[in-house]
Coordinates of C-alpha atoms and ligand atoms in Angstrom, one line a residue:
M1387 CA -0.2 0.0 -0.1
A1388 CA 1.3 3.8 -0.7
K1389 CA 2.5 4.9 2.5
R1390 CA 1.2 8.5 3.5
M1391 CA 3.2 11.1 5.4
P1392 CA 1.5 13.7 7.1
H1393 CA 0.5 16.8 5.4
N1394 CA 3.3 19.6 5.2
V1395 CA 3.7 22.7 4.0
R1396 CA 3.5 22.7 0.0
M1397 CA 4.3 25.4 -2.5
G1398 CA 3.7 25.7 -6.1
E1399 CA 0.9 23.2 -6.7
A1400 CA -2.3 25.5 -6.4
S1401 CA -3.4 24.5 -9.8
L1402 CA -3.2 20.6 -9.4
P1403 CA -6.5 18.9 -9.7
P1404 CA -7.8 16.6 -6.6
P1405 CA -6.8 13.1 -6.7
S1406 CA -8.0 11.2 -9.2
Q1407 CA -10.8 8.8 -7.6
T1408 CA -11.7 7.2 -11.1
R1409 CA -8.7 6.8 -13.2
K1410 CA -7.0 3.2 -12.6
A1411 CA -3.6 3.2 -14.6
S1412 CA -1.0 0.7 -14.3
V1413 CA 0.4 2.9 -11.7
I1414 CA 2.4 1.1 -8.7
P1415 CA 2.0 2.7 -5.4
I1416 CA 5.1 4.3 -4.0
A1417 CA 7.2 2.6 -1.1
E1418 CA 8.4 5.3 1.6
Q1419 CA 12.4 5.4 -0.2
R1420 CA 13.4 8.9 0.9
H1421 CA 14.5 7.9 4.3
R1422 CA 16.6 5.0 3.5
A1423 CA 20.2 6.2 3.4
L1424 CA 23.5 5.1 4.8
L1425 CA 25.4 7.7 7.5
P1426 CA 28.4 8.7 6.0
R1427 CA 31.4 8.3 8.4
V1428 CA 33.2 11.3 9.8
P1429 CA 36.9 10.4 8.1
T1430 CA 40.1 10.7 10.1
H1431 CA 42.0 11.2 7.3
T1432 CA 41.5 13.8 4.6
H1433 CA 41.8 13.1 0.5
P1434 CA 43.7 15.4 -1.6
A1435 CA 41.1 17.6 -3.5
N1436 CA 43.1 17.4 -6.7
G1437 CA 39.9 16.5 -9.0
L1438 CA 41.6 12.8 -9.3
L1439 CA 39.1 10.7 -7.6
A1440 CA 37.7 7.7 -9.6
D1441 CA 35.4 5.0 -8.5
A1442 CA 35.8 1.3 -8.7
L1443 CA 35.4 1.1 -12.1
G1444 CA 38.0 3.7 -13.1
R1445 CA 35.4 6.0 -13.6
P1446 CA 36.3 9.8 -12.7
L1447 CA 33.6 12.4 -10.9
R1448 CA 32.8 15.1 -13.6
D1449 CA 29.1 15.9 -13.4
L1450 CA 26.9 16.9 -10.1
R1451 CA 22.8 17.1 -10.5
I1452 CA 21.6 18.5 -7.9
S1453 CA 17.5 18.5 -7.2
V1454 CA 16.4 21.7 -5.8
T1455 CA 13.1 21.0 -5.4
D1456 CA 11.0 17.4 -5.2
R1457 CA 7.7 19.3 -6.2
C1458 CA 6.3 19.8 -9.7
N1459 CA 3.8 21.8 -11.4
F1460 CA 3.3 18.8 -14.3
R1461 CA 2.0 15.1 -13.5
C1462 CA 3.9 13.8 -16.6
S1463 CA 2.6 10.1 -16.6
Y1464 CA 6.3 8.3 -16.5
C1465 CA 7.7 10.3 -13.9
M1466 CA 5.3 11.7 -11.1
P1467 CA 1.7 10.2 -12.0
K1468 CA -1.3 11.8 -10.5
E1469 CA -2.7 8.8 -9.0
V1470 CA 0.5 8.9 -6.9
F1471 CA 1.3 12.3 -6.4
D1472 CA -1.6 13.6 -5.5
R1473 CA -2.9 16.2 -2.9
D1474 CA -2.2 13.6 0.0
Y1475 CA 1.4 13.2 -0.9
A1476 CA 3.4 14.6 1.4
F1477 CA 6.4 16.6 -0.1
L1478 CA 9.6 17.3 1.8
P1479 CA 8.8 20.3 4.3
Q1480 CA 11.0 23.2 3.9
T1481 CA 13.4 22.3 6.8
S1482 CA 14.6 19.1 5.1
L1483 CA 15.8 21.0 2.1
L1484 CA 19.5 21.8 1.5
S1485 CA 19.6 25.7 1.9
F1486 CA 21.6 27.6 -1.0
E1487 CA 24.5 27.9 1.5
E1488 CA 24.4 24.4 2.1
I1489 CA 24.1 23.3 -1.7
T1490 CA 26.8 25.8 -2.7
R1491 CA 29.3 24.7 0.2
L1492 CA 28.8 20.9 -0.9
A1493 CA 28.9 21.7 -4.7
R1494 CA 32.3 23.5 -4.1
V1495 CA 33.7 20.4 -2.3
F1496 CA 32.6 18.2 -5.4
A1497 CA 34.2 20.8 -7.7
S1498 CA 37.4 20.6 -5.9
H1499 CA 37.3 16.8 -6.3
G1500 CA 36.8 16.6 -9.8
V1501 CA 32.9 17.9 -10.7
K1502 CA 33.3 20.3 -13.7
K1503 CA 29.5 20.3 -14.8
I1504 CA 26.9 21.0 -12.1
R1505 CA 22.7 20.5 -13.4
L1506 CA 20.5 22.2 -11.4
T1507 CA 17.1 20.1 -12.0
G1508 CA 14.4 18.4 -9.7
G1509 CA 11.2 18.1 -9.6
E1510 CA 10.4 21.5 -11.2
P1511 CA 13.8 23.4 -10.3
T1512 CA 12.0 26.8 -11.3
L1513 CA 9.3 26.5 -8.6
R1514 CA 12.4 27.1 -6.0
K1515 CA 12.0 30.4 -4.8
H1516 CA 15.1 33.1 -5.7
L1517 CA 17.0 30.3 -7.9
D1518 CA 18.7 33.1 -9.7
V1519 CA 20.4 33.5 -6.5
L1520 CA 21.5 30.0 -6.1
V1521 CA 22.8 30.1 -9.8
G1522 CA 24.7 33.5 -9.1
M1523 CA 26.6 31.4 -6.0
L1524 CA 27.2 28.4 -8.2
A1525 CA 28.7 30.7 -10.9
E1526 CA 31.4 31.6 -8.5
L1527 CA 32.8 28.4 -8.3
R1528 CA 35.9 26.8 -9.9
G1529 CA 36.8 23.5 -10.3
A1530 CA 39.6 21.4 -9.4
D1531 CA 41.5 23.2 -12.8
G1532 CA 40.7 26.9 -11.7
E1533 CA 37.9 26.6 -14.5
P1534 CA 34.5 28.1 -13.9
L1535 CA 31.8 25.2 -13.6
D1536 CA 29.6 24.2 -16.6
L1537 CA 26.1 25.2 -15.0
T1538 CA 23.0 24.4 -16.8
L1539 CA 19.4 23.7 -15.6
T1540 CA 16.5 21.5 -16.8
T1541 CA 12.9 22.6 -16.7
N1542 CA 9.5 22.1 -18.3
G1543 CA 9.8 25.3 -19.3
S1544 CA 6.4 26.5 -17.9
L1545 CA 8.0 29.3 -15.8
L1546 CA 10.4 30.4 -18.2
T1547 CA 9.1 33.5 -19.9
K1548 CA 9.2 34.9 -16.4
K1549 CA 12.7 33.8 -15.2
A1550 CA 14.9 33.0 -18.2
K1551 CA 16.5 36.5 -17.8
A1552 CA 16.8 36.4 -14.0
L1553 CA 18.8 33.5 -14.9
A1554 CA 20.9 34.1 -17.6
E1555 CA 22.4 37.3 -15.9
A1556 CA 23.0 35.4 -12.9
G1557 CA 25.3 33.0 -14.8
L1558 CA 23.2 30.5 -16.1
K1559 CA 25.0 28.9 -19.6
R1560 CA 23.0 26.8 -20.9
I1561 CA 19.4 25.4 -20.5
T1562 CA 17.3 22.2 -21.5
V1563 CA 13.9 22.2 -21.7
S1564 CA 11.6 19.2 -21.8
L1565 CA 8.8 18.7 -24.4
D1566 CA 7.3 15.9 -25.1
A1567 CA 4.9 16.8 -28.4
L1568 CA 3.5 19.6 -30.2
D1569 CA 0.6 17.9 -30.6
D1570 CA -1.4 19.9 -27.4
A1571 CA -3.8 16.9 -26.7
I1572 CA -0.9 14.6 -26.6
F1573 CA 1.6 17.1 -24.6
Q1574 CA -1.8 17.7 -22.5
R1575 CA -2.3 13.9 -21.5
M1576 CA 1.3 13.5 -20.6
N1577 CA 2.2 16.2 -18.3
D1578 CA -1.6 15.8 -17.2
V1579 CA -2.2 19.3 -15.8
E1580 CA -3.5 20.6 -19.5
F1581 CA -0.4 23.2 -19.8
P1582 CA 0.1 24.0 -23.7
V1583 CA 2.4 23.6 -25.6
A1584 CA 2.4 26.9 -26.6
D1585 CA 3.8 28.2 -23.2
V1586 CA 6.7 25.6 -23.3
L1587 CA 7.6 27.2 -26.6
A1588 CA 7.3 30.6 -25.6
G1589 CA 9.9 29.7 -22.6
I1590 CA 12.1 28.5 -25.6
D1591 CA 12.2 31.4 -27.2
A1592 CA 12.6 33.3 -23.7
A1593 CA 15.7 31.4 -23.3
L1594 CA 17.0 32.1 -26.4
A1595 CA 16.5 35.8 -26.4
A1596 CA 18.4 35.6 -23.0
G1597 CA 21.4 34.2 -24.5
L1598 CA 21.0 30.6 -23.5
S1599 CA 21.7 28.9 -26.8
P1600 CA 21.8 26.4 -28.1
V1601 CA 18.7 25.4 -26.2
K1602 CA 18.5 21.7 -25.8
V1603 CA 15.0 20.1 -26.0
N1604 CA 14.2 17.0 -24.2
M1605 CA 11.7 14.7 -25.3
V1606 CA 10.6 11.4 -23.6
V1607 CA 9.7 8.7 -26.4
K1608 CA 7.0 6.3 -25.5
R1609 CA 6.1 3.9 -27.6
G1610 CA 1.7 4.3 -28.6
T1611 CA 1.7 7.5 -27.0
N1612 CA 3.8 10.4 -28.6
D1613 CA 6.1 8.2 -30.9
G1614 CA 3.9 10.0 -33.8
E1615 CA 5.2 13.2 -32.6
I1616 CA 8.9 12.3 -33.4
L1617 CA 8.8 13.9 -37.0
P1618 CA 6.5 16.8 -36.1
M1619 CA 9.1 17.6 -33.3
A1620 CA 12.2 16.9 -35.8
R1621 CA 10.3 19.3 -38.5
W1622 CA 9.6 22.4 -36.5
F1623 CA 13.0 22.0 -34.3
R1624 CA 15.0 22.3 -37.6
E1625 CA 12.5 24.5 -39.9
H1626 CA 12.0 27.0 -36.5
Y1627 CA 15.3 27.0 -35.0
G1628 CA 18.0 25.1 -37.5
G1629 CA 21.1 25.0 -35.0
A1630 CA 20.0 27.0 -32.1
V1631 CA 17.8 24.1 -30.6
V1632 CA 19.1 20.6 -30.2
L1633 CA 16.5 18.3 -30.3
R1634 CA 17.1 15.1 -27.9
F1635 CA 15.3 11.7 -27.8
I1636 CA 15.4 10.1 -24.5
E1637 CA 14.0 6.3 -24.3
Y1638 CA 11.5 5.9 -21.8
M1639 CA 13.5 4.7 -18.7
D1640 CA 12.2 2.4 -15.7
V1641 CA 13.4 4.7 -13.6
G1642 CA 11.5 4.7 -9.6
E1643 CA 8.6 2.3 -8.8
T1644 CA 5.6 4.3 -10.1
N1645 CA 5.4 4.5 -13.6
G1646 CA 4.5 1.1 -14.4
W1647 CA 7.4 0.9 -17.0
R1648 CA 7.3 -1.7 -19.8
M1649 CA 10.0 -2.9 -22.1
D1650 CA 7.4 -2.5 -25.0
H1651 CA 6.8 1.1 -24.3
V1652 CA 10.4 1.6 -25.0
L1653 CA 11.4 2.7 -28.3
P1654 CA 14.7 1.8 -29.3
S1655 CA 16.9 5.1 -30.8
R1656 CA 18.2 2.8 -33.4
E1657 CA 14.4 2.6 -34.5
L1658 CA 13.9 6.3 -34.2
I1659 CA 17.0 7.4 -36.4
E1660 CA 15.9 5.3 -39.2
R1661 CA 12.2 7.1 -38.9
I1662 CA 14.2 10.3 -38.8
G1663 CA 16.6 9.5 -40.9
S1664 CA 14.3 8.1 -44.0
V1665 CA 12.9 11.5 -44.4
Y1666 CA 15.8 13.9 -43.2
P1667 CA 19.3 12.0 -43.9
L1668 CA 21.5 12.3 -40.8
Q1669 CA 24.9 11.8 -40.3
P1670 CA 26.8 10.5 -36.9
I1671 CA 29.0 13.0 -35.2
S1672 CA 31.6 12.6 -32.7
A1673 CA 30.9 13.1 -28.9
Q1674 CA 32.4 16.6 -27.6
T1675 CA 33.0 15.3 -23.8
D1676 CA 34.0 11.7 -22.4
G1677 CA 30.9 10.4 -20.3
E1678 CA 28.6 12.8 -22.7
T1679 CA 25.1 10.8 -22.8
A1680 CA 23.4 11.6 -26.0
E1681 CA 25.0 10.1 -29.4
R1682 CA 24.7 13.1 -32.0
W1683 CA 23.3 13.1 -35.2
R1684 CA 23.3 16.3 -37.7
Y1685 CA 21.2 16.6 -40.9
A1686 CA 22.5 16.0 -44.0
D1687 CA 21.6 19.1 -45.4
G1688 CA 23.1 21.5 -42.7
G1689 CA 19.6 21.8 -40.7
G1690 CA 20.9 21.5 -37.4
E1691 CA 22.0 18.2 -35.3
I1692 CA 19.8 16.0 -32.7
G1693 CA 20.6 13.6 -30.1
V1694 CA 19.5 10.5 -28.9
I1695 CA 20.1 8.9 -25.6
S1696 CA 19.4 5.5 -25.6
S1697 CA 19.9 4.4 -21.3
V1698 CA 17.9 1.4 -22.1
T1699 CA 18.8 -0.3 -25.5
Q1700 CA 22.6 0.8 -25.5
A1701 CA 23.8 1.3 -21.9
F1702 CA 26.6 3.8 -21.1
C1703 CA 27.4 2.9 -17.5
R1704 CA 31.1 2.2 -18.5
D1705 CA 31.7 6.3 -19.1
C1706 CA 29.1 7.5 -16.2
N1707 CA 30.5 10.3 -14.4
R1708 CA 27.1 11.2 -13.1
A1709 CA 26.4 11.8 -9.3
R1710 CA 23.0 12.9 -8.0
L1711 CA 22.3 14.9 -4.7
S1712 CA 18.7 15.0 -3.5
T1713 CA 16.8 18.1 -2.3
E1714 CA 17.6 17.2 1.0
G1715 CA 21.1 16.4 0.6
K1716 CA 21.8 12.4 -0.1
L1717 CA 24.3 11.4 -2.6
Y1718 CA 23.1 8.7 -5.0
L1719 CA 25.7 7.1 -7.6
C1720 CA 23.3 6.0 -10.0
L1721 CA 19.9 7.2 -11.0
F1722 CA 18.6 3.8 -10.4
A1723 CA 19.9 3.5 -6.6
T1724 CA 18.0 2.4 -3.9
Q1725 CA 19.5 4.1 -1.2
G1726 CA 21.7 7.5 -0.6
H1727 CA 24.4 8.5 1.6
D1728 CA 23.3 11.5 3.9
L1729 CA 25.8 14.6 3.0
R1730 CA 23.1 16.9 5.0
H1731 CA 24.1 14.8 8.4
L1732 CA 27.7 15.6 7.7
L1733 CA 26.6 19.4 7.6
R1734 CA 23.8 19.7 10.3
E1735 CA 24.7 16.8 12.8
A1736 CA 28.3 15.8 12.2
T1737 CA 29.0 19.6 11.5
A1738 CA 32.1 18.3 9.6
S1739 CA 34.8 20.5 8.0
D1740 CA 35.1 20.7 4.2
E1741 CA 37.9 19.0 4.1
Q1742 CA 36.0 15.8 6.0
I1743 CA 33.5 16.1 3.6
G1744 CA 35.6 15.9 1.1
G1745 CA 37.3 12.7 2.4
A1746 CA 33.9 11.0 2.9
L1747 CA 33.1 12.0 -0.6
A1748 CA 36.3 10.0 -1.5
D1749 CA 35.4 7.1 0.6
I1750 CA 31.9 7.0 -1.1
W1751 CA 33.3 7.5 -4.7
T1752 CA 35.9 5.3 -4.6
Q1753 CA 33.7 2.4 -3.5
R1754 CA 31.1 2.8 -6.4
S1755 CA 30.4 0.1 -8.5
D1756 CA 27.1 1.2 -10.1
R1757 CA 26.1 -0.1 -13.2
Y1758 CA 22.2 -0.8 -13.3
S1759 CA 21.6 -0.2 -17.0
E1760 CA 24.3 -2.8 -18.3
L1761 CA 22.9 -5.3 -15.8
R1762 CA 19.4 -4.8 -17.1
S1763 CA 20.8 -5.1 -20.7
A1764 CA 22.7 -8.4 -20.0
G1765 CA 19.4 -9.8 -18.3
V1766 CA 21.0 -9.7 -14.7
A1767 CA 18.3 -8.4 -12.2
P1768 CA 20.1 -5.4 -11.3
T1769 CA 18.2 -5.3 -7.8
A1770 CA 15.6 -6.6 -6.0
E1771 CA 14.8 -3.5 -3.8
R1772 CA 12.8 -0.6 -4.5
K1773 CA 14.6 2.2 -6.7
V1774 CA 14.2 5.9 -5.4
E1775 CA 12.1 8.4 -7.8
M1776 CA 13.4 10.5 -10.1
H1777 CA 11.7 13.5 -9.2
Y1778 CA 13.5 13.4 -5.5
I1779 CA 17.0 12.8 -7.1
G1780 CA 16.6 14.8 -9.9
G1781 CA 17.1 13.8 -13.4
Ligands
SAM1370 N1 11.2 18.8 -14.2 C1 12.4 19.2 -15.0 C2 12.0 18.5 -16.5 O1 10.9 18.1 -16.7 O2 12.5 19.0 -17.3 C3 13.1 18.6 -14.4 C4 13.5 17.1 -13.8 S1 13.1 15.9 -15.0 C5 13.0 14.4 -13.9 C6 14.6 15.6 -15.7 C7 14.4 15.0 -17.4 O3 14.2 13.1 -16.9 C8 13.0 15.4 -18.3 O4 13.9 15.7 -19.4 C9 12.3 14.4 -18.0 O5 11.7 14.4 -19.4 C10 13.1 13.2 -17.6 N2 12.5 12.1 -17.0 C11 11.7 11.9 -16.0 N3 11.3 10.7 -16.3 C12 11.8 9.8 -17.3 C13 11.5 8.5 -17.5 N4 10.9 7.7 -17.0 N5 12.4 7.6 -18.4 C14 13.1 8.7 -19.4 N6 13.2 10.1 -19.3 C15 12.3 10.7 -17.9
SF4_1371 FE1 7.9 17.4 -13.4 FE2 9.7 16.9 -14.9 FE3 8.9 14.8 -13.6 FE4 7.4 16.1 -16.0 S1 9.6 15.2 -16.0 S2 6.7 15.3 -13.8 S3 8.2 17.9 -15.6 S4 9.9 16.6 -12.7
SF4_1372 FE1 25.3 5.6 -15.0 FE2 23.3 4.2 -13.2 FE3 22.8 5.3 -15.6 FE4 24.6 3.5 -15.5 S1 22.5 3.1 -14.9 S2 24.4 5.3 -16.7 S3 25.5 4.0 -13.5 S4 22.9 6.5 -13.8

């Protein structure tokens, strides 16, 4: 049964409809995974902050995704189905959230140990009040090599017309906007709060006008739901934006436990490339950075590029250099993790120094051996335990 927590303070959800009484989708009730976490030891030794950490499989630490809120104004069926995340669902109370100072402090330690890129995410990150202030604080940080961090944000785009300019002025460099269809009926069925396509497109325009270019647009493809939108999306972004927008298609993933994921809902990227390539011929291009999740393709006629993220059919664990920090400061080493490491405990109860936090991070990262997608592809059941939800640890 779904475990219900007491009601808490909530924000940014005034437009949510009441819990559905009638719809019964193939949705699995949530189990409370958020409180499962290991308490990191305060180390007696320090670890040199030289950016050279490597995990048990030799993978460096380069990319940190920070969830700044577990709340969202959408109810995408593949991420936060309304049947589970309804008005009775208890989101985290304000006191559980990491403050901007706590986030920045942890980010500084991560940067000193190798992180070069930070992605703010959620939930819907733009719901977090004064997000531009956090962006400004993170923009001041430097990596172990002394260079500014690559600072970016993933958003559903709903608030960008209001917030893109302030975010860019605060130091945001790039942005990714999620959009699953151009057809309003399909998009609204997927976001499940009747949010119109036109408002997301206006958000993309606002981001471009603010100088956040190129904008990446993420489309999660679910076979039988929005795969008919692949070509219209490709055509729209080619014809209206050329190279200023890079459309990326994401295979529908078995993240969390609530979306009723099935393999036959996954449209393999190979098939997607064939579908687009038969209309607009495509050529492969090489990756720009190590650990890049998207495989890149360019239109042969010069109409820009697209990307495919094949997390299900072509696992890329071998190069995975990503860590995730949840809204309340738990560190997850894999998108499909079943528990995190409570770094907030180090900040608040253990009052650890930056060096001690760095030492604890080094202890955790050097033992990392996660490779969920590879194991799934190899037909090995990667875990029998329940996985944590994506909106909580950040996409
Ligand atoms: N709310 C923001 C958004 O939608 O862009 C940021 C958080 S969302 C969890 C981050 C990304 O994860 C989005 O691009 C979303 O489409 C993607 N996502 C969520 N659930 C997914 C799933 N089951 N499979 C593949 N991608 C998913
Ligand atoms: Fe919200 Fe993003 Fe999840 Fe959709 S994918 S429910 S917009 S967090
Ligand atoms: Fe990284 Fe885990 Fe995804 Fe593999 S399954 S690429 S280890 S997040």
